[in-house]
C-alpha positions as a Python dict, from the first residue, in 0.01 Angstrom:
ca = {
    (1, 'T'): (0, 0, 0),
    (2, 'R'): (368, 31, 73),
    (3, 'G'): (341, 142, 435),
    (4, 'D'): (83, 391, 554),
    (5, 'V'): (-290, 327, 529),
    (6, 'D'): (-518, 631, 532),
    (7, 'L'): (-847, 561, 706),
    (8, 'T'): (-1127, 802, 614),
    (9, 'G'): (-1492, 846, 702),
    (10, 'L'): (-1431, 767, 1067),
    (11, 'P'): (-1670, 899, 1331),
    (12, 'S'): (-1533, 1141, 1587),
    (13, 'G'): (-1443, 994, 1922),
    (14, 'P'): (-1232, 701, 2037),
    (15, 'T'): (-1168, 437, 1772),
    (16, 'D'): (-1016, 93, 1826),
    (17, 'I'): (-793, -54, 1556),
    (18, 'V'): (-685, -418, 1530),
    (19, 'V'): (-439, -536, 1264),
    (20, 'Q'): (-430, -910, 1197),
    (21, 'G'): (-227, -1123, 961),
    (22, 'I'): (-414, -1337, 712),
    (23, 'D'): (-365, -1626, 956),
    (24, 'G'): (-569, -1439, 1218),
    (25, 'K'): (-272, -1355, 1441),
    (26, 'V'): (-315, -1013, 1604),
    (27, 'M'): (-21, -795, 1504),
    (28, 'Q'): (-130, -467, 1661),
    (29, 'R'): (-403, -321, 1881),
    (30, 'S'): (-435, 51, 1922),
    (31, 'A'): (-680, 322, 2014),
    (32, 'L'): (-689, 658, 1843),
    (33, 'T'): (-907, 962, 1801),
    (34, 'P'): (-961, 1057, 1435),
    (35, 'V'): (-910, 1417, 1327),
    (36, 'N'): (-1175, 1538, 1080),
    (37, 'G'): (-1281, 1176, 1027),
    (38, 'R'): (-930, 1068, 922),
    (39, 'A'): (-645, 867, 1070),
    (40, 'T'): (-326, 709, 939),
    (41, 'L'): (-214, 359, 1027),
    (42, 'D'): (156, 270, 986),
    (43, 'L'): (215, -76, 839),
    (44, 'N'): (586, -16, 774),
    (45, 'P'): (699, -254, 1054),
    (46, 'Y'): (524, -548, 884),
    (47, 'R'): (638, -769, 599),
    (48, 'S'): (468, -780, 261),
    (49, 'G'): (141, -968, 270),
    (50, 'I'): (-231, -946, 330),
    (51, 'Y'): (-359, -786, 651),
    (52, 'I'): (-706, -753, 797),
    (53, 'I'): (-778, -425, 973),
    (54, 'T'): (-1079, -397, 1201),
    (55, 'V'): (-1195, -46, 1288),
    (56, 'A'): (-1450, -19, 1570),
    (57, 'S'): (-1608, 299, 1701),
    (58, 'A'): (-1939, 400, 1861),
    (59, 'G'): (-2109, 68, 1790),
    (60, 'D'): (-1991, 64, 1427),
    (61, 'R'): (-1740, -188, 1294),
    (62, 'K'): (-1563, -203, 957),
    (63, 'V'): (-1330, -474, 833),
    (64, 'L'): (-1074, -387, 566),
    (65, 'R'): (-837, -612, 374),
    (66, 'V'): (-507, -451, 281),
    (67, 'I'): (-225, -583, 64),
    (68, 'K'): (114, -452, 170),
    (69, 'E'): (375, -460, -105),
}
């Protein structure tokens, strides 16, 4: 990706997002409420590299690896 990451298939209700660098350093923590199961995460403030995004909601947790160009 070059900046924005579209998250889809999210359950309705509060969702916690954690963005970490490949070294495990937490870059961002945020809470959001998806609209129609979708949300957009802005990675524009971060340098190029590999990031790990953890999405947690209603007892479900997904871990995504994203390469920012």
